[in-house]
Short mmCIF file of C-alpha atoms in Angstrom, two decimals:
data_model
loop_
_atom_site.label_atom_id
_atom_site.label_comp_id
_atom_site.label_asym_id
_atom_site.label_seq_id
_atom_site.Cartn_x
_atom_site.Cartn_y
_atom_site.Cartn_z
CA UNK A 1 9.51 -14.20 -69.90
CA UNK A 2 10.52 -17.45 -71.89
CA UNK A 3 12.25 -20.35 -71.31
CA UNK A 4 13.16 -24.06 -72.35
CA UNK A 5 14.45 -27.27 -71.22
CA UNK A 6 15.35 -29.70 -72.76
CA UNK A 7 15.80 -33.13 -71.05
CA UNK A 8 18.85 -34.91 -72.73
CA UNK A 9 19.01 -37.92 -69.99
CA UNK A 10 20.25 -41.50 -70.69
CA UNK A 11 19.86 -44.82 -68.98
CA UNK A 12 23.47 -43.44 -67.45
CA UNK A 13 23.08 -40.05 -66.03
CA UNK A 14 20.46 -37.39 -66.17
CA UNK A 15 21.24 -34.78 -68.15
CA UNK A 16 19.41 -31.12 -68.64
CA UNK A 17 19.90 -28.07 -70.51
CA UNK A 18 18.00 -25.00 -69.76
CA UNK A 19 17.51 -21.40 -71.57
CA UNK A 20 15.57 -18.60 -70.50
CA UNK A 21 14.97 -15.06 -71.25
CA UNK A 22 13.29 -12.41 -69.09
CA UNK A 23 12.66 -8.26 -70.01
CA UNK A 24 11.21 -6.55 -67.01
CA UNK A 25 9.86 -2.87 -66.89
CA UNK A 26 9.30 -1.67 -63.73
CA UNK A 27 7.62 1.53 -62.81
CA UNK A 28 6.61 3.26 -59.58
CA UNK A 29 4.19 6.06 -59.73
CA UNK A 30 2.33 8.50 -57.73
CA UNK A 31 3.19 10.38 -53.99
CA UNK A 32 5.40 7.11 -53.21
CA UNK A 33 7.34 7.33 -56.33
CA UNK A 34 10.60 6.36 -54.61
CA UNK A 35 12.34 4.96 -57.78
CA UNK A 36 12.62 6.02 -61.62
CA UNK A 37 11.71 3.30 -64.12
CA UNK A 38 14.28 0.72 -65.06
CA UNK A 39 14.30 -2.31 -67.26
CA UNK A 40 15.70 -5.40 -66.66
CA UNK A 41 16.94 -7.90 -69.16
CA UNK A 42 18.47 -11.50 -68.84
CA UNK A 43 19.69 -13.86 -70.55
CA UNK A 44 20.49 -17.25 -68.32
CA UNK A 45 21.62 -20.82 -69.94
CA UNK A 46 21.94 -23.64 -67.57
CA UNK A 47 23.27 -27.03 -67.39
CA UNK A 48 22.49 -30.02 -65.15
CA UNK A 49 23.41 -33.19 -64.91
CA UNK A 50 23.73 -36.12 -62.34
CA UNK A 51 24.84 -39.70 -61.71
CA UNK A 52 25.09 -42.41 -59.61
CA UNK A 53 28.39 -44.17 -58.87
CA UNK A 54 28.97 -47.25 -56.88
CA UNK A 55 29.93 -45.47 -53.88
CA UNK A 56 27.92 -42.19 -53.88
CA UNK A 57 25.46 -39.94 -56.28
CA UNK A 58 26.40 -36.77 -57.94
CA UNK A 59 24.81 -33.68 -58.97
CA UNK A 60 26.73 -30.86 -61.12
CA UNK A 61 24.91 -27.29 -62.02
CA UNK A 62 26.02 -24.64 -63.78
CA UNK A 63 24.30 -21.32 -65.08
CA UNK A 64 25.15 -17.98 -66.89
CA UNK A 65 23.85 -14.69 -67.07
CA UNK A 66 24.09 -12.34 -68.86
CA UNK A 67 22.13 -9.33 -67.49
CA UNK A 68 21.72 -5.21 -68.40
CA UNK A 69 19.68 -2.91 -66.50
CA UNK A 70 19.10 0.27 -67.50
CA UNK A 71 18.16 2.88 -65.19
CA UNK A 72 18.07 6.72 -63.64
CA UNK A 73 18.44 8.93 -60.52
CA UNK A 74 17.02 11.68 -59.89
CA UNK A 75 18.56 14.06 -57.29
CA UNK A 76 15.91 15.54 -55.42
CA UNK A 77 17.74 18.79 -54.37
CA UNK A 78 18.68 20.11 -57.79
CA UNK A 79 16.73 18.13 -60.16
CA UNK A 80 19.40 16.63 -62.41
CA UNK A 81 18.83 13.21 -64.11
CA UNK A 82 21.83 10.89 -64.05
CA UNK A 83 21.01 7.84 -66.70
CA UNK A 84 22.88 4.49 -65.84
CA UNK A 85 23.13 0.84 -67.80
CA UNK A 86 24.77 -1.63 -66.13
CA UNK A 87 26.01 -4.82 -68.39
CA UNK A 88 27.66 -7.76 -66.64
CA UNK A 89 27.93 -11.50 -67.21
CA UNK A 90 27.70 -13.36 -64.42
CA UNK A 91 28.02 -17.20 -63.24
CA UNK A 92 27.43 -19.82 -60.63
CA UNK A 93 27.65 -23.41 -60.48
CA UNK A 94 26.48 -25.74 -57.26
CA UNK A 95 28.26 -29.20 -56.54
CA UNK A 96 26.94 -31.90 -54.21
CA UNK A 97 27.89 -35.33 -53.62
CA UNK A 98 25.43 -38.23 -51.58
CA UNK A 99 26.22 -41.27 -50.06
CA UNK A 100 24.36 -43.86 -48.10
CA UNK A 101 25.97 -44.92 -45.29
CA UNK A 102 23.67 -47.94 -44.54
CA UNK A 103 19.93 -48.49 -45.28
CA UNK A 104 18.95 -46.01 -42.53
CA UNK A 105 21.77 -43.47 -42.89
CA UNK A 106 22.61 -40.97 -45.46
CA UNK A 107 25.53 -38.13 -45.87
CA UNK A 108 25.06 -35.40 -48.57
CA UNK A 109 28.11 -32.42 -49.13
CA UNK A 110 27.57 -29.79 -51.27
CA UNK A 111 29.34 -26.78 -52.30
CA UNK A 112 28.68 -23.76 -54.40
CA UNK A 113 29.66 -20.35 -55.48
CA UNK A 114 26.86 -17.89 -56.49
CA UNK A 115 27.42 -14.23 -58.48
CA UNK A 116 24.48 -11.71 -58.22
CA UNK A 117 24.53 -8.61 -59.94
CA UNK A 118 22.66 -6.07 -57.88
CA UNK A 119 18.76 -5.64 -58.27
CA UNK A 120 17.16 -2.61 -60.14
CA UNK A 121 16.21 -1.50 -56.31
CA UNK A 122 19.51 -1.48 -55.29
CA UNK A 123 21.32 0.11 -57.90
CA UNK A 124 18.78 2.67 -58.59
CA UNK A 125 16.08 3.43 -55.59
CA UNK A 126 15.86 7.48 -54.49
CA UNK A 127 13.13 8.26 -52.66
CA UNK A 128 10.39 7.63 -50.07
CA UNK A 129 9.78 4.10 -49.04
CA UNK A 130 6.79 4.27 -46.94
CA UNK A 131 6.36 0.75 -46.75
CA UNK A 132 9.46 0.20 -44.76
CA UNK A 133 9.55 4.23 -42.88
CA UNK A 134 12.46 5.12 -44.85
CA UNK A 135 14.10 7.47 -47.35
CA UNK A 136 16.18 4.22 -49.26
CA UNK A 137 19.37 5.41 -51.66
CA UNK A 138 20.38 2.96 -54.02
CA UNK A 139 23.94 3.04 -55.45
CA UNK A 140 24.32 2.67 -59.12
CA UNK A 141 28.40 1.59 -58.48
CA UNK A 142 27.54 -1.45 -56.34
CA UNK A 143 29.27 -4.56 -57.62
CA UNK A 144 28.14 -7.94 -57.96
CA UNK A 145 27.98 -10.37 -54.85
CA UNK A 146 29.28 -13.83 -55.04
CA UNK A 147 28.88 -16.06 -51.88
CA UNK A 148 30.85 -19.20 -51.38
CA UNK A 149 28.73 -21.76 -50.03
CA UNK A 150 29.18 -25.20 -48.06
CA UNK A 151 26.85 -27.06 -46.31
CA UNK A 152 26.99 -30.53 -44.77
CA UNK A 153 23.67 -32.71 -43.92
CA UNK A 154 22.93 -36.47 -42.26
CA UNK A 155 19.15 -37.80 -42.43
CA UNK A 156 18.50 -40.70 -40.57
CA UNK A 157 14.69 -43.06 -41.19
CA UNK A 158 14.19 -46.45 -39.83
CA UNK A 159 10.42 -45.83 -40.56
CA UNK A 160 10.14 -45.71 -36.23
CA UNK A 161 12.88 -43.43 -35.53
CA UNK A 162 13.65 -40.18 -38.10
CA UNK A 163 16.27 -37.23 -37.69
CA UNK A 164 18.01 -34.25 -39.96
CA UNK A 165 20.81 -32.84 -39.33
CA UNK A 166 22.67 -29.61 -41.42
CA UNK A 167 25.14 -27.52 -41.02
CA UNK A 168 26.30 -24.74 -43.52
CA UNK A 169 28.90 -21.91 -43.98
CA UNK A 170 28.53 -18.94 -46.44
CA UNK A 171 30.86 -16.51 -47.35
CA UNK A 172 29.79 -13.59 -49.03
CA UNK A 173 31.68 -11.12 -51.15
CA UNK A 174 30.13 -7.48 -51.31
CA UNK A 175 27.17 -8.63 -49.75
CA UNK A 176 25.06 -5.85 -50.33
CA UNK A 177 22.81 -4.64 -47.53
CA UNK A 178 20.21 -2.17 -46.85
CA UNK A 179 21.53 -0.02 -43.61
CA UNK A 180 20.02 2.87 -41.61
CA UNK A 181 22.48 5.61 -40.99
CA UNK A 182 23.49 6.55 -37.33
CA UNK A 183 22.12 9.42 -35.68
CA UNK A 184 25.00 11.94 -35.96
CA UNK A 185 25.79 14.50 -32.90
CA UNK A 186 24.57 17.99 -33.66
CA UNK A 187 22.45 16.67 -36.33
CA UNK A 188 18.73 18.52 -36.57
CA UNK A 189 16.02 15.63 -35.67
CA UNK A 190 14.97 13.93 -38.84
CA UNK A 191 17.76 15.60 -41.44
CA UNK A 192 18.90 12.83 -43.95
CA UNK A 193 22.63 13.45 -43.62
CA UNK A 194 23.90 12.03 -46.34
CA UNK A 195 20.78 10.98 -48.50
CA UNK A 196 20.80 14.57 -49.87
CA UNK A 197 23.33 16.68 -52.00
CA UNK A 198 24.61 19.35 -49.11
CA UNK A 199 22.45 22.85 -48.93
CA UNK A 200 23.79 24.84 -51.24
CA UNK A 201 22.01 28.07 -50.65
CA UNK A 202 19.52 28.33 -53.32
CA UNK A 203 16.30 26.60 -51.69
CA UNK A 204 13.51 29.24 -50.51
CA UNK A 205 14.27 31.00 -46.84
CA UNK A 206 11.86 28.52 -44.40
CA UNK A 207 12.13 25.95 -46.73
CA UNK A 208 13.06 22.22 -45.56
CA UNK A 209 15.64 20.91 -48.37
CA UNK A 210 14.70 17.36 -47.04
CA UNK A 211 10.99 16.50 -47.70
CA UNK A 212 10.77 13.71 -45.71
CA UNK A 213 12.06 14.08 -41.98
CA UNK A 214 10.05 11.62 -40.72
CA UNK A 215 11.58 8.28 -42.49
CA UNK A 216 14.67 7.14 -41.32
CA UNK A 217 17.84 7.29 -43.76
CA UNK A 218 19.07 3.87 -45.24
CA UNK A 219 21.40 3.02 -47.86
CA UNK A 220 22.53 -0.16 -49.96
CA UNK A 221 25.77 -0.51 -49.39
CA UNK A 222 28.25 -3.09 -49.68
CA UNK A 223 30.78 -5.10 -47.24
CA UNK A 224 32.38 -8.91 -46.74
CA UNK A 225 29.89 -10.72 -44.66
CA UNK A 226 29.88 -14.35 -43.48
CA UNK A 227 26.71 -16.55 -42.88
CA UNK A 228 26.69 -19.67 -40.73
CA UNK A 229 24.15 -21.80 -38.89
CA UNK A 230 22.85 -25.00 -38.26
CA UNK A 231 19.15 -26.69 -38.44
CA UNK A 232 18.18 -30.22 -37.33
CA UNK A 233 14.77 -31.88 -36.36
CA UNK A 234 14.31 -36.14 -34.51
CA UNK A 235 11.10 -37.21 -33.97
CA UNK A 236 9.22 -40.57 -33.56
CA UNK A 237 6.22 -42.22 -35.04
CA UNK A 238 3.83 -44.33 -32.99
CA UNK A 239 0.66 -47.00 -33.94
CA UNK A 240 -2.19 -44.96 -32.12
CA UNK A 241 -5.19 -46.94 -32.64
CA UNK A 242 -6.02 -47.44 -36.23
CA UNK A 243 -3.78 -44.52 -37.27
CA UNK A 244 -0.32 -42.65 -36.76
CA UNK A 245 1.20 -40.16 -34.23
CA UNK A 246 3.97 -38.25 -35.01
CA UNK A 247 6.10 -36.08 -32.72
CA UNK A 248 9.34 -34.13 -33.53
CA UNK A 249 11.39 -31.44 -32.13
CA UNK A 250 13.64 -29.42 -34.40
CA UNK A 251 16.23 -26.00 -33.62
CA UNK A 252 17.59 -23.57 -36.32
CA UNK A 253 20.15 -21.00 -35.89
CA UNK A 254 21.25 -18.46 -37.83
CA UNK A 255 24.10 -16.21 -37.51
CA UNK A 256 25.70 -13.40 -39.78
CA UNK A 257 28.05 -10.79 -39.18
CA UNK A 258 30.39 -8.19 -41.36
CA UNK A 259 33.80 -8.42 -42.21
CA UNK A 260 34.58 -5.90 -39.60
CA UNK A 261 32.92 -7.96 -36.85
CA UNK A 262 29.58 -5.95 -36.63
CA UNK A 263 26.28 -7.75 -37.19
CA UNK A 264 23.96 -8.27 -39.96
CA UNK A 265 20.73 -6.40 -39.62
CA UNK A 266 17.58 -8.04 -39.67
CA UNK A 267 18.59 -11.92 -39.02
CA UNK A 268 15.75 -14.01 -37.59
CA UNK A 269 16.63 -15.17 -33.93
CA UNK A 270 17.06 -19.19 -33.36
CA UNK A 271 13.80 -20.61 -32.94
CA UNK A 272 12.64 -24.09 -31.42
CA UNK A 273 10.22 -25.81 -33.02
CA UNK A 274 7.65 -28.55 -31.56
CA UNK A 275 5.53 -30.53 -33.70
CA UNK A 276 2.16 -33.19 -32.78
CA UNK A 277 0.40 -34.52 -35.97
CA UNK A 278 -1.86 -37.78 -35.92
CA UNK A 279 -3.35 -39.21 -39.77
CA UNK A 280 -6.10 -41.80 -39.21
CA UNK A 281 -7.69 -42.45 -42.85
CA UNK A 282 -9.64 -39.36 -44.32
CA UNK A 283 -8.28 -37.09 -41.27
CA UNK A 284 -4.87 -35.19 -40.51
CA UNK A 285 -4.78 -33.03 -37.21
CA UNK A 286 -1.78 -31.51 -36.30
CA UNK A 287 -0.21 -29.05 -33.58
CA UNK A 288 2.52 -27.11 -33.78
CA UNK A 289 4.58 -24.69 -31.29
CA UNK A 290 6.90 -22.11 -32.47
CA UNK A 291 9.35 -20.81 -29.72
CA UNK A 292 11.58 -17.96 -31.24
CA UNK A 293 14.17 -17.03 -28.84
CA UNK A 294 15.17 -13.04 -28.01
CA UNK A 295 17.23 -11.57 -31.35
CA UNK A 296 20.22 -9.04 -29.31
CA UNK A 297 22.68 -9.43 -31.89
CA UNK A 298 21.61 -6.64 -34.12
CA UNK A 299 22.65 -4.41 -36.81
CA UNK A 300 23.48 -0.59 -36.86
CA UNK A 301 20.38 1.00 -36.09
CA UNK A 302 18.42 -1.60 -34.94
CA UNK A 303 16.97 -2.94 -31.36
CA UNK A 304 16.39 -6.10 -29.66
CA UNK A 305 13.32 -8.04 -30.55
CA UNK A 306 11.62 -9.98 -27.34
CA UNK A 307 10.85 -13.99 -28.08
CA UNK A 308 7.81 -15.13 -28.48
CA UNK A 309 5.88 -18.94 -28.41
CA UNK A 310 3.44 -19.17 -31.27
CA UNK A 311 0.34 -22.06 -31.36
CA UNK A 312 -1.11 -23.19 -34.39
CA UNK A 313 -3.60 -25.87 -35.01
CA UNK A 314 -5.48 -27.47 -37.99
CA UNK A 315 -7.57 -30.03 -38.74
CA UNK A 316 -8.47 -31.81 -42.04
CA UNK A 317 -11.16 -34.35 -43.06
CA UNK A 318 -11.10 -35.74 -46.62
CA UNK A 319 -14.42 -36.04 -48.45
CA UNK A 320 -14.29 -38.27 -51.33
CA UNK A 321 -17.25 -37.18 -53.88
CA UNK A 322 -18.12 -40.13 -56.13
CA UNK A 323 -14.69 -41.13 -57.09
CA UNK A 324 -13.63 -38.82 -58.70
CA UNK A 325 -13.57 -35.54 -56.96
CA UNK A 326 -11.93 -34.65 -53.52
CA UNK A 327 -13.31 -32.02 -50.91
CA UNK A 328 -10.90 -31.17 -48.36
CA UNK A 329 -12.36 -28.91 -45.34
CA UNK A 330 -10.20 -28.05 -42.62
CA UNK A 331 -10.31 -25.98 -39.10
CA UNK A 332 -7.44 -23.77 -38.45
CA UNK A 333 -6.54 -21.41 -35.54
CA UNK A 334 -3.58 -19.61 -35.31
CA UNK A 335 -1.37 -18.18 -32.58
CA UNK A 336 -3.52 -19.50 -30.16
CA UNK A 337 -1.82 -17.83 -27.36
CA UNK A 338 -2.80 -14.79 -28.57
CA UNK A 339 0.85 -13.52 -28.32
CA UNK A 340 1.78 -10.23 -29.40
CA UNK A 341 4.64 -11.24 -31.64
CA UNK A 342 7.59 -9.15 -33.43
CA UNK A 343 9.56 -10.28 -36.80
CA UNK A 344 12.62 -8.71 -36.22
CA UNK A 345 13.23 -9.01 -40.30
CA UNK A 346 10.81 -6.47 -40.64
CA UNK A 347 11.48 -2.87 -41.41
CA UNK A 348 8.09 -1.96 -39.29
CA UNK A 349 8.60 -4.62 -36.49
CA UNK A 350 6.74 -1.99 -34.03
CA UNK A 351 4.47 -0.26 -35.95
CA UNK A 352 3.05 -3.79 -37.30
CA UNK A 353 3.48 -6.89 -35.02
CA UNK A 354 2.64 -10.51 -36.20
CA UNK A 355 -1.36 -10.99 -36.60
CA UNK A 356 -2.90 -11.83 -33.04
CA UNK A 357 -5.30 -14.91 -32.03
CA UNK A 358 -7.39 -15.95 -35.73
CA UNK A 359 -9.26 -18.91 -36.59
CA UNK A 360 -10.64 -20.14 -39.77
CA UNK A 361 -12.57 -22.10 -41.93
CA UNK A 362 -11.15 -23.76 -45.60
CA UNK A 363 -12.10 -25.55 -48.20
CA UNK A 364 -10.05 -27.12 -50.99
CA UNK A 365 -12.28 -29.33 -53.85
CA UNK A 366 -10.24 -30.84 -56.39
CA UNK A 367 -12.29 -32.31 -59.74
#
């Protein structure tokens, strides 16, 4: 990988012009060889620049890609070798415009329209993905995915008082998503209808023309999907004897669903977040609680994932070593609670739940 930028800003605006080059080989080998190699190659140039204006600040990005990757699936039934290259140009560009409202209050917009060309995974993956307990199938005819973005934010500090506020809205075109196959009726447990060229009579008598029934089926496919949520956090800081205590509260939500009205598979539930951190000098302790609410709007294939409250703590003291070296040592326990806690955006959300009650010891010296 290589890249430049070069930083042609004035006393006016800021100005930036980036280039950078990337060729990727990727290669999968051994039992777990779900994927041929493929090579990936792009070109991106990118502009930036920004100003301020009497009434409000402006930023303007733009970038373009132009990508080829060159791949090849295998079909496990028969053996053949399809070779694909794929060779798009692609753009995006991000808008936003910031205004203070007063000396405590400030608005941002932004808007933005993104274009992905599918990864080497997606276009290309065949095989047995043990990390995730499935038999993935790429698609070498997926499209590229733009998503239309706009988002909306307040901040408010009046160095007592602080709060955040954002809302945004995605729309996504092809969104391209990894999705397990339903069970079908009269279906042999653990066939992968549909992952596999149909039996065509020549495998041995006895033998299973699907070497994997244990792993689910999934395949990257693509459909219109719309993203939408919210995030915000208030708190307060206090004087506490000769140093500061800040608490906070803050909520995120996050909701996605198909053109056709089903959901998005593994979208993290809304979660409620609450915060205790006191600095005095050389030492920082803070507290935090995690409460992630039940996730029951799920995706084809999937099931509900129970909430959870997670507790972490840590606590830092500063050592300054003769001036000019810093040794920072800090405590650290983690889900306190000792909660036994489920990511719903994990493939393996049962087999492997979140780690359980852990504490620790760090040290950080910088010289």
């Amino acid at each position: 990988e290589y890249g430049a930028i070069f930083d042609i800003s004035n006393d006016i605006r800021t100005q930036k012009l980036s280039f950078n080059y990337v060729d990727e080989d990727s290669s999968i080998a051994g039992e777990e060889a779900f994927m041929n190699p493929a090579n990936n190659e792009v070109l991106t140039l990118g502009y930036f620049i920004g100003q301020d204006f009497d009434l409000f600040h402006a930023d303007l990005g733009i970038r373009l890609d132009q990508v080829t990757r060159t791949g090849s699936v295998t079909d496990e039934d028969h053996g053949d070798v399809d070779n694909f290259t794929i060779d798009d140009d692609v753009s995006s560009f991000a808008v936003s415009i910031g205004r203070d409202l007063s000396d405590t209050l400030e608005l941002n917009l932004g808007y933005s329209s993104v274009e992905r060309l599918p990864s080497v995974i997606e276009l290309f993956m065949n095989g047995p993905h043990m990390a995730t307990g499935r038999f993935e199938v790429g698609d070498p005819t997926l499209s590229s995915e733009t998503s239309n973005n706009f988002d909306i934010s307040l901040s408010f500090d009046n160095e007592e008082y602080f709060a955040y506020a954002s809302f945004f809205i995605n729309d996504v075109d092809n969104y391209i998503a990894l999705i397990d196959e339903d069970d079908h009726e009269g279906e042999e447990e653990g066939e992968h209808e549909g992952c596999h060229e149909e039996e065509d009579g020549n495998h041995p008598p006895g033998e299973d023309p699907h070497p994997h029934p244990e792993l689910i089926c999934a395949k990257y496919v693509q459909e219109d999907a719309e993203f939408d949520g919210y995030e915000f956090e208030f708190g307060r800081t206090f004087n506490v004897a000769s140093g500061e205590m800040t608490l906070s509260f803050g909520r995120d939500v996050v909701n996605a669903k198909f053109a056709d009205g089903h959901n998005v598979p593994r979208i993290n539930p809304a979660r409620n977040v609450y915060s205790l951190s006191y600095n005095q000098d050389d030492i920082v302790f803070k507290l935090q609680l995690k409460d992630v609410e039940k996730q029951n709007d799920v995706g084809e294939g999937e099931t509900a994932t129970a909430g959870y409250q997670m507790l972490d703590t840590r606590l830092t003291k500063t050592f300054d070593l003769s001036g000019k070296s810093k040794l920072k040592v800090s405590l650290f326990g983690r889900n306190l609670l000792d909660e036994v806690a489920r990511n719903h955006a994990s493939f393996v959300k049962n087999e492997v739940p979140l780690p359980g009650r852990n504490y620790g010891i760090k040290f950080n010296l910088t010289y």
